[in-house]
Short mmCIF file of C-alpha atoms in Angstrom, two decimals:
data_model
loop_
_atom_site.label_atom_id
_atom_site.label_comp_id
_atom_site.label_asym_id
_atom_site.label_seq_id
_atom_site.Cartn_x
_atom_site.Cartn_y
_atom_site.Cartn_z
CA UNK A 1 15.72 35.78 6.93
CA UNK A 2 18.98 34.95 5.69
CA UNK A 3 19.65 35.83 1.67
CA UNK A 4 23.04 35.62 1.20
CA UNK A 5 24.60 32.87 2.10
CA UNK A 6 27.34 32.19 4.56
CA UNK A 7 28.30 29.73 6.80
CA UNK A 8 28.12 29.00 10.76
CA UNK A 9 30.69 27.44 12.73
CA UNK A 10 28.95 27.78 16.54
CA UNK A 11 25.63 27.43 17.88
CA UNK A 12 22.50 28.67 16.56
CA UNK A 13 19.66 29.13 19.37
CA UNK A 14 15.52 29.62 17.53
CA UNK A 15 13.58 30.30 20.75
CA UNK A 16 10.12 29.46 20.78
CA UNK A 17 8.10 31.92 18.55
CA UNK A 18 10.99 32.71 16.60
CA UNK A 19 11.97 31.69 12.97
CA UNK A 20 14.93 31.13 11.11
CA UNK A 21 14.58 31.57 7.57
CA UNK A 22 16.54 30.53 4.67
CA UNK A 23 15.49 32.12 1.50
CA UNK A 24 16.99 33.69 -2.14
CA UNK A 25 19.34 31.19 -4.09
CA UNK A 26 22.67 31.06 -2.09
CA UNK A 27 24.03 28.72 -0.52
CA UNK A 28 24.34 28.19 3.21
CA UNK A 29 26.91 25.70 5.70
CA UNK A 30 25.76 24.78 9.02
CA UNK A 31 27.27 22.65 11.82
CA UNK A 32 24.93 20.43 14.02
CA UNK A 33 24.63 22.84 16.47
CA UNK A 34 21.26 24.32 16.22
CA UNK A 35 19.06 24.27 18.76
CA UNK A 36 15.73 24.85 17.78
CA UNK A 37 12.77 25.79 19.76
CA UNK A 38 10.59 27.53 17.51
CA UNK A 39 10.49 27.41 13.53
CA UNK A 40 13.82 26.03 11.63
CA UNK A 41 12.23 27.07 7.90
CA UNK A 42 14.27 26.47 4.43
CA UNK A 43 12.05 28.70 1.51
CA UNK A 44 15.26 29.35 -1.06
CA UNK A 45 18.58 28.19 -2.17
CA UNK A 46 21.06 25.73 -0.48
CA UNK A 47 21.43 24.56 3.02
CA UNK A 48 24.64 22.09 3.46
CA UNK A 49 24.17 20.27 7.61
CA UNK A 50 27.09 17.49 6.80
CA UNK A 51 26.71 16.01 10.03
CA UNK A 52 23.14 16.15 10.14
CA UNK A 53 20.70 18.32 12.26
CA UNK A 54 18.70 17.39 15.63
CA UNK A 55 15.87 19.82 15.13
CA UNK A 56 13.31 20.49 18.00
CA UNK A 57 10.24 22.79 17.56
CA UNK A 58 9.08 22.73 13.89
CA UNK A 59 10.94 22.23 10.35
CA UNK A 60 9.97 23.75 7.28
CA UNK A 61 10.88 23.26 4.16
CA UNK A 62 8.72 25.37 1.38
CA UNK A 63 11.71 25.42 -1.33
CA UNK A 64 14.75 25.59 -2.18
CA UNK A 65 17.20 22.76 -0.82
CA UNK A 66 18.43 21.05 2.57
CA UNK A 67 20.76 18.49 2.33
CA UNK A 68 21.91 16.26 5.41
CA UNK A 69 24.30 13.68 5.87
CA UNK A 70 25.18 12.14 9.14
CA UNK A 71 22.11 11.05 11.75
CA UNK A 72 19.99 13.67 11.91
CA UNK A 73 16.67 14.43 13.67
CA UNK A 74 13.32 16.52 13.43
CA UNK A 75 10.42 17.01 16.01
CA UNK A 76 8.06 18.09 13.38
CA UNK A 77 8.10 18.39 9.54
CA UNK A 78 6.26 20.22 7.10
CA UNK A 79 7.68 19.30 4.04
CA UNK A 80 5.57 21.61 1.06
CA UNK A 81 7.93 22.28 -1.51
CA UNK A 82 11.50 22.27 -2.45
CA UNK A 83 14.01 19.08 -1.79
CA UNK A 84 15.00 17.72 1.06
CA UNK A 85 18.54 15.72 -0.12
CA UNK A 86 19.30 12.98 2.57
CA UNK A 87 22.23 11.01 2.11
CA UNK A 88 21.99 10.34 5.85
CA UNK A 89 19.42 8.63 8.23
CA UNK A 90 16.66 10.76 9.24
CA UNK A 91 14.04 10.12 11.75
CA UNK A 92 10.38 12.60 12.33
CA UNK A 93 9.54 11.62 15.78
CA UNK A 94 6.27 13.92 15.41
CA UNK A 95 4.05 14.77 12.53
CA UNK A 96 4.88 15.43 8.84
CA UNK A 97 2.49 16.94 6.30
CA UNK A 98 3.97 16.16 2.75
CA UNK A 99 2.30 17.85 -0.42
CA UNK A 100 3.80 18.97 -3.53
CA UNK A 101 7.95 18.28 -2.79
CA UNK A 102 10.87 16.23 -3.26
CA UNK A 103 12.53 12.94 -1.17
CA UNK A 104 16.25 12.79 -2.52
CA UNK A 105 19.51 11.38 -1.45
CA UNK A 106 21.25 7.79 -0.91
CA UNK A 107 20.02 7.85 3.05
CA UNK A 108 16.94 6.49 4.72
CA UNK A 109 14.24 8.96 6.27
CA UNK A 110 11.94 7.05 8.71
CA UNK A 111 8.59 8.74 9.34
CA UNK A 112 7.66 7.97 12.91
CA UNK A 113 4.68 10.01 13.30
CA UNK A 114 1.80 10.53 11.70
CA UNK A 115 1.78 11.36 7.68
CA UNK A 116 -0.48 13.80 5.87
CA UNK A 117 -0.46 13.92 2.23
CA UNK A 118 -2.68 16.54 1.02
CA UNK A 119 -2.94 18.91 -1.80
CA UNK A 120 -2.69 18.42 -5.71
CA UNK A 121 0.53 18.55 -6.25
CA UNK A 122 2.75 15.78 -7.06
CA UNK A 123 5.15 14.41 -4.29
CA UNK A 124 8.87 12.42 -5.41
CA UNK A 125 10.80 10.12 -4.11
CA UNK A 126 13.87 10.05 -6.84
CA UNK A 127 15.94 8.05 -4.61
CA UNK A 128 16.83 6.40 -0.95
CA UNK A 129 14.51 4.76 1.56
CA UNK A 130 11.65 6.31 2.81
CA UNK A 131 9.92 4.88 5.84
CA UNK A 132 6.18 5.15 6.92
CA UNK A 133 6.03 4.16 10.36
CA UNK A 134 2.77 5.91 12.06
CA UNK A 135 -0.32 6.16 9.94
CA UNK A 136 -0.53 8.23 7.15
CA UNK A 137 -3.80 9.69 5.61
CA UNK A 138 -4.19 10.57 2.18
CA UNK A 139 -6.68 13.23 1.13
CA UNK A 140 -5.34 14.84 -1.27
CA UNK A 141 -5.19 13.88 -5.18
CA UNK A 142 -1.58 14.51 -5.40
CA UNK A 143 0.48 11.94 -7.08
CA UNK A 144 3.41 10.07 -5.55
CA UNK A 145 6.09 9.50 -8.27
CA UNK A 146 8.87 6.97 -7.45
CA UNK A 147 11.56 7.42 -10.22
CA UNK A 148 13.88 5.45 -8.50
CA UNK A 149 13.31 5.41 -4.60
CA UNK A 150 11.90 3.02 -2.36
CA UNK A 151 8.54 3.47 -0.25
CA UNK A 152 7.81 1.33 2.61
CA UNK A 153 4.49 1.48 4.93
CA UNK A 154 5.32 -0.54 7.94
CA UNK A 155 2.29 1.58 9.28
CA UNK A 156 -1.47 1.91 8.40
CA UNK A 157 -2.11 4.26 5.21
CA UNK A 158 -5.56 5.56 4.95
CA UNK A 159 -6.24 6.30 1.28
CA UNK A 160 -9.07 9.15 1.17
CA UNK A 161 -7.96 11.04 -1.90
CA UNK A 162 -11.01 12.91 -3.31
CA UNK A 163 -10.35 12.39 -7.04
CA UNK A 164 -7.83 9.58 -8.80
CA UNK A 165 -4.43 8.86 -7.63
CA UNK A 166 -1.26 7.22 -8.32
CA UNK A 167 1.86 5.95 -7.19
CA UNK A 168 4.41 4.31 -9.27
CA UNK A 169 7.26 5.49 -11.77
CA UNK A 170 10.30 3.90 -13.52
CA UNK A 171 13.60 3.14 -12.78
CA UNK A 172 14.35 0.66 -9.78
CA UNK A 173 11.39 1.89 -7.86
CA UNK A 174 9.69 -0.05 -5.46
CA UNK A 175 6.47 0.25 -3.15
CA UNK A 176 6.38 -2.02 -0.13
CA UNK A 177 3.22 -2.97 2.14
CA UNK A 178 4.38 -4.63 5.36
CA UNK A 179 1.71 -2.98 7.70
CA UNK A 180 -1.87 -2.16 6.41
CA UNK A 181 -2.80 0.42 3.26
CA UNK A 182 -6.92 0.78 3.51
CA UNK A 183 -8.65 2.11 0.44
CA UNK A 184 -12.09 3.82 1.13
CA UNK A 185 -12.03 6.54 -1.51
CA UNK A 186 -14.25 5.97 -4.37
CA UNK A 187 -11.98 6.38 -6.69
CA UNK A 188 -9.43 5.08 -8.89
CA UNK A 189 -5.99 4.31 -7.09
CA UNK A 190 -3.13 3.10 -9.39
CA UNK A 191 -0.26 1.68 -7.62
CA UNK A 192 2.90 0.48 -9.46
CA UNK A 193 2.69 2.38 -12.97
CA UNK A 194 5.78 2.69 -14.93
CA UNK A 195 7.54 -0.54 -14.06
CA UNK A 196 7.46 0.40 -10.25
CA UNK A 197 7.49 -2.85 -8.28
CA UNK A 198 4.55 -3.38 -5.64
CA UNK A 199 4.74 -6.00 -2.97
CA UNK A 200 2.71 -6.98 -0.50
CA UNK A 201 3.14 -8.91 2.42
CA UNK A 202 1.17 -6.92 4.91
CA UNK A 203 -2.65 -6.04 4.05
CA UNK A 204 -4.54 -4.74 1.34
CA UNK A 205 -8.32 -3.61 2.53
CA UNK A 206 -10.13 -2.47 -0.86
CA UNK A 207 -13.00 -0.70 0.60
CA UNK A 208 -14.61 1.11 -1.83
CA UNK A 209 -13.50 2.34 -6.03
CA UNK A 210 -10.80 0.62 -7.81
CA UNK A 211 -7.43 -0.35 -7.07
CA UNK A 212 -5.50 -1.02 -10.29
CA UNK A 213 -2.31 -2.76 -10.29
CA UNK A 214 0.55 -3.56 -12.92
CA UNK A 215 3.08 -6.09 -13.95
CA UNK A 216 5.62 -5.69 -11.24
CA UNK A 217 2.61 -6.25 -8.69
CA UNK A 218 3.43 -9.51 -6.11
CA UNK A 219 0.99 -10.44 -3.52
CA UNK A 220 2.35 -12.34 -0.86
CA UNK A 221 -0.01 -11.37 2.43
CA UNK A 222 -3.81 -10.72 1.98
CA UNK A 223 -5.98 -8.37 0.03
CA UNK A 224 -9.38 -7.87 0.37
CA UNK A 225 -11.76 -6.54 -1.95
CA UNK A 226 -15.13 -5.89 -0.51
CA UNK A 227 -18.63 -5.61 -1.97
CA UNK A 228 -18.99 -3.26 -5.23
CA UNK A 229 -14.91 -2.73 -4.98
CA UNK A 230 -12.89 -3.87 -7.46
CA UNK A 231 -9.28 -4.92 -8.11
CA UNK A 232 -7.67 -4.46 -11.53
CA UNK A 233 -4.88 -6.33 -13.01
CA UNK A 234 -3.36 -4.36 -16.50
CA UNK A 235 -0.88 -7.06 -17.36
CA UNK A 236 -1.76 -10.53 -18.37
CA UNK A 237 0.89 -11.92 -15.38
CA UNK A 238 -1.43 -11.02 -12.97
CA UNK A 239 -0.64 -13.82 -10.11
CA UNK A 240 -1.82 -14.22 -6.26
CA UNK A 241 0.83 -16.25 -4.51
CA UNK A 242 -0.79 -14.77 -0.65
CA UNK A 243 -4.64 -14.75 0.13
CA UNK A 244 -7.43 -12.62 -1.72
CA UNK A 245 -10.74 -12.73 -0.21
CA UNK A 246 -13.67 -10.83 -0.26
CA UNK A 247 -17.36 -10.04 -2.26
CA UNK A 248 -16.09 -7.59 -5.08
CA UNK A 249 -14.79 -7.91 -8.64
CA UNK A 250 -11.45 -8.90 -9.73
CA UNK A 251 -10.82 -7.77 -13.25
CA UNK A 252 -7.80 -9.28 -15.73
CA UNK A 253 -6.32 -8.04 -18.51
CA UNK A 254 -6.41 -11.60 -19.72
CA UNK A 255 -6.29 -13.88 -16.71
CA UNK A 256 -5.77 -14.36 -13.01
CA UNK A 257 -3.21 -17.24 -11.82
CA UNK A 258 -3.84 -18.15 -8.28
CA UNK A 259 -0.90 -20.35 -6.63
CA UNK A 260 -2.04 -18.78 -2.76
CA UNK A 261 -5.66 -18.68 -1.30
CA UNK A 262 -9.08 -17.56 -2.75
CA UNK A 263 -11.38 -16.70 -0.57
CA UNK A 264 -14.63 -15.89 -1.28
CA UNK A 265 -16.45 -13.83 0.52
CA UNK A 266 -13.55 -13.56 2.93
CA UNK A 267 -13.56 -15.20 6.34
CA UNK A 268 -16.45 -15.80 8.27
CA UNK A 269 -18.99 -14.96 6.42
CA UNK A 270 -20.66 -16.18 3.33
CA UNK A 271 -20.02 -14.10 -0.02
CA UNK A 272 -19.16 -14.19 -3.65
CA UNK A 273 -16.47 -13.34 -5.56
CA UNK A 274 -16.46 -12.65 -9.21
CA UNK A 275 -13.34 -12.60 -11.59
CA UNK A 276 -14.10 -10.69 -14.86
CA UNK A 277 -11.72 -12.51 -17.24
CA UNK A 278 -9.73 -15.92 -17.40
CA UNK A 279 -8.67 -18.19 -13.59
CA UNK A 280 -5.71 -20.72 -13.50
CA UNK A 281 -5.64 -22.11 -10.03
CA UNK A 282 -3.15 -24.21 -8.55
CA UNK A 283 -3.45 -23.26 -4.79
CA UNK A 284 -6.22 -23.52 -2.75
CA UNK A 285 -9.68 -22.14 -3.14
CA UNK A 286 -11.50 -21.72 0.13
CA UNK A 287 -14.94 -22.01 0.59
CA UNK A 288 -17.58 -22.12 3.74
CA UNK A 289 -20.89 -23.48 3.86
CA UNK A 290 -24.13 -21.64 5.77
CA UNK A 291 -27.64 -22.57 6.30
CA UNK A 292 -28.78 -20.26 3.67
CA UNK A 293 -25.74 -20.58 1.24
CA UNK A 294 -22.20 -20.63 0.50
CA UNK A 295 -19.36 -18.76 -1.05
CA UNK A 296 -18.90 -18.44 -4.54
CA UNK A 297 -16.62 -17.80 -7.22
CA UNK A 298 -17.41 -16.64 -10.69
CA UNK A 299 -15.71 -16.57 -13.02
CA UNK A 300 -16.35 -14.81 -16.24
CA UNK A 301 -14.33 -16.66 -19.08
CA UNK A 302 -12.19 -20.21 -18.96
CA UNK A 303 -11.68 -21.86 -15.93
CA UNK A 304 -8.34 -24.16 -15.47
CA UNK A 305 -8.64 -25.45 -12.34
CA UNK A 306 -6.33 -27.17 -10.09
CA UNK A 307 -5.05 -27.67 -6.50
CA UNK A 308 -6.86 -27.66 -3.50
CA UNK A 309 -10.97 -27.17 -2.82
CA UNK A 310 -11.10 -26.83 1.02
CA UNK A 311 -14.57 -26.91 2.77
CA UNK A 312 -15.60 -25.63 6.23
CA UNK A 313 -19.23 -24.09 8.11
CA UNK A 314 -20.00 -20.99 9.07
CA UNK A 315 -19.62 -20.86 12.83
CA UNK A 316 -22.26 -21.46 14.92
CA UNK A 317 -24.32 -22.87 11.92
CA UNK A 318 -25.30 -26.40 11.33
CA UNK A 319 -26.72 -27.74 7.36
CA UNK A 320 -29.65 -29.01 6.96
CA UNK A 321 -29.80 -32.51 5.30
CA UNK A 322 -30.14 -32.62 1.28
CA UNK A 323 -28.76 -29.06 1.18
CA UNK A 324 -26.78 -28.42 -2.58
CA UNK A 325 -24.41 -25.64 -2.91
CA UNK A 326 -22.71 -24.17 -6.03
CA UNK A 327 -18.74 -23.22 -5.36
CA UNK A 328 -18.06 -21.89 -8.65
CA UNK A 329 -19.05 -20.80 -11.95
CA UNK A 330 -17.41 -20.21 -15.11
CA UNK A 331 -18.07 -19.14 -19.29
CA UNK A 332 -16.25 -22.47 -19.73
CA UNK A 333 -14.21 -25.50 -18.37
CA UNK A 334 -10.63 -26.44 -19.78
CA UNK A 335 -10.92 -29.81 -20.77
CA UNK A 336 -9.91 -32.19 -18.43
CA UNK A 337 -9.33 -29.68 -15.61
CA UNK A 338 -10.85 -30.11 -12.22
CA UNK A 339 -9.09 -30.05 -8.16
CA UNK A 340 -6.69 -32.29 -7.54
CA UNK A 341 -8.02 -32.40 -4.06
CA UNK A 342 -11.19 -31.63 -1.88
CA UNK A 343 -10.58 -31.40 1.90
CA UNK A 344 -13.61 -32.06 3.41
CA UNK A 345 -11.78 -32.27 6.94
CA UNK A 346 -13.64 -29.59 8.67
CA UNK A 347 -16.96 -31.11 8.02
CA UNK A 348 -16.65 -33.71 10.46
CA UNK A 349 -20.08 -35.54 10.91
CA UNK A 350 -21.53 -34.83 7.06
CA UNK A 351 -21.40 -36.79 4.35
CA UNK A 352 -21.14 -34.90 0.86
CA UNK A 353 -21.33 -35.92 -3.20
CA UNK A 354 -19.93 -33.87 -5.99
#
């Protein structure tokens, strides 16, 4: 263990088995040359690599500080406590558990491997990029404060938490989904408190609980909400410009504009989908017809409706003559409001009324 600070101007060599520890509250200088084959560890004080590290074997940080500039480089990374202050570009080829510690800095840190987030304690992002390329799997409750950083999955994130969870906070913050974040917990997920802005162009599978989402929340790719799920929107502009499908409950604050896709009961299969609250639509609500039903949507309160109505069969299936279906529900009807247009296109061969 090293206590008292210093600094290093050769090469450090951590054979396998071995640790090098950085602990009490002075401050430490390294060059890049460390060669690490065994356990690189950071519990106390301040460790300055200005032109980065390429770390083999395993890095810990438990406390204290590391800050990198430069390109810099870790096998492993189990990142528990303490800062880690990149103002460089960092890639974790390998695993990284994350639980109860800071993100800091003006760099990006790409996650290449696999993610764990466990424990109860909070985890920050206060600044930078942070990058989750592999998949990442959340079981513990711990939440994920962005004060001012910016979160991207490009990867699959498996939300398992075992109690509520959140991940939001002010500033400039921003959560990005361009891969796939899967809820199945059965609990309440909050994403984008505190003015944090959540987009979505990737995918959205609401499995099980509730996903509640705030103002700065902009759907652009698809979200699905499935049976006895539910999605919640706090702020009255609560819009869907991609596609959300599925047989659960979307809940408004006040109302739900839709200028993308509905989709009730997703694709392929015949479903309904209720929206607790108020629906302006003036996109495209898509709905498919079955032999022993169709999709629905329900909606609670006032329905101003608009756009497109698109119609299509279930594959394989084939209605029977004189069959009636019911596409939608509502408390009540804006005057005057009804589709601008019904594609019956895909029906090729039946005749319908309305």
């Amino acid at each position: 263990s090293l206590v008292g600070g210093g600094a290093s101007t050769g090469q450090i060599d951590i054979a396998s088995g071995a640790t090098l520890d950085f602990a009490g509250s002075a401050t430490y200088n390294l060059n890049r040359a460390v060669n690490n084959a065994g356990t690189f560890q950071v519990r106390g004080g301040i460790v300055n690599a200005q032109d980065g590290l390429a770390l083999g074997g395993s890095t810990v940080i438990s406390g204290g500080q590391l800050n990198l500039s430069g390109s810099s480089q870790f096998d492993s990374f189990n990142f528990a406590g303490g800062t880690l202050n990149n103002n460089g570009t960092l890639v974790v080829s390998g695993p990284t558990t994350w639980g109860g510690s800071v993100f800091s800095g003006t760099g990006s840190t790409r996650l290449q491997g696999p993610l764990s987030l466990v424990g109860a304690s909070s985890n920050t992002i206060t600044s930078g990029t942070l990058v989750l390329a592999g998949t990442t799997t959340q079981t513990g409750t711990g939440n994920v404060n962005t004060s001012g950083g910016r979160l991207v999955n490009e990867g699959v994130w498996l939300e398992q938490a075992t109690g509520n969870t959140s991940l939001g906070g002010g500033g400039a913050a921003s959560f990005e989904n361009t891969g796939r974040f899967s809820k199945t917990s059965a609990f309440t997920t909050a994403i984008g408190s505190f003015g944090t802005a959540f987009k979505n162009t990737g995918t959205v599978d609401v499995q099980a609980g509730k996903l509640q989402v705030f103002s700065g929340f902009n759907n652009q790719g698809l979200l699905t909400i499935a049976a006895g799920a539910e999605l919640h929107g706090t702020s009255s502009a609560f819009t869907n410009a991609g596609t959300l499908a599925g047989a659960g409950t979307v809940r408004a604050a006040d109302r739900l504009s839709n200028t993308g896709t509905l989709a009730p009961g997703g694709v392929g299969q015949v479903g309904q989908l209720q929206v607790l609250g108020n629906l302006t639509t003036s996109g495209s609500l898509q709905v498919e017809l079955g032999r022993s039903g169709a999709d629905l949507l329900a909606v609670s309160g006032n329905a101003n409706l608009g756009g497109t109505l698109n119609f299509s069969v279930l594959s394989g299936q084939r209605l029977q003559r004189g069959s009636s279906f019911t596409v939608v529900s509502w408390g009540q009807r804006s005057a005057g409001s009804e589709f601008a247009n019904l594609d019956f296109s895909q029906l090729s061969g039946y005749r319908f009324t309305t």
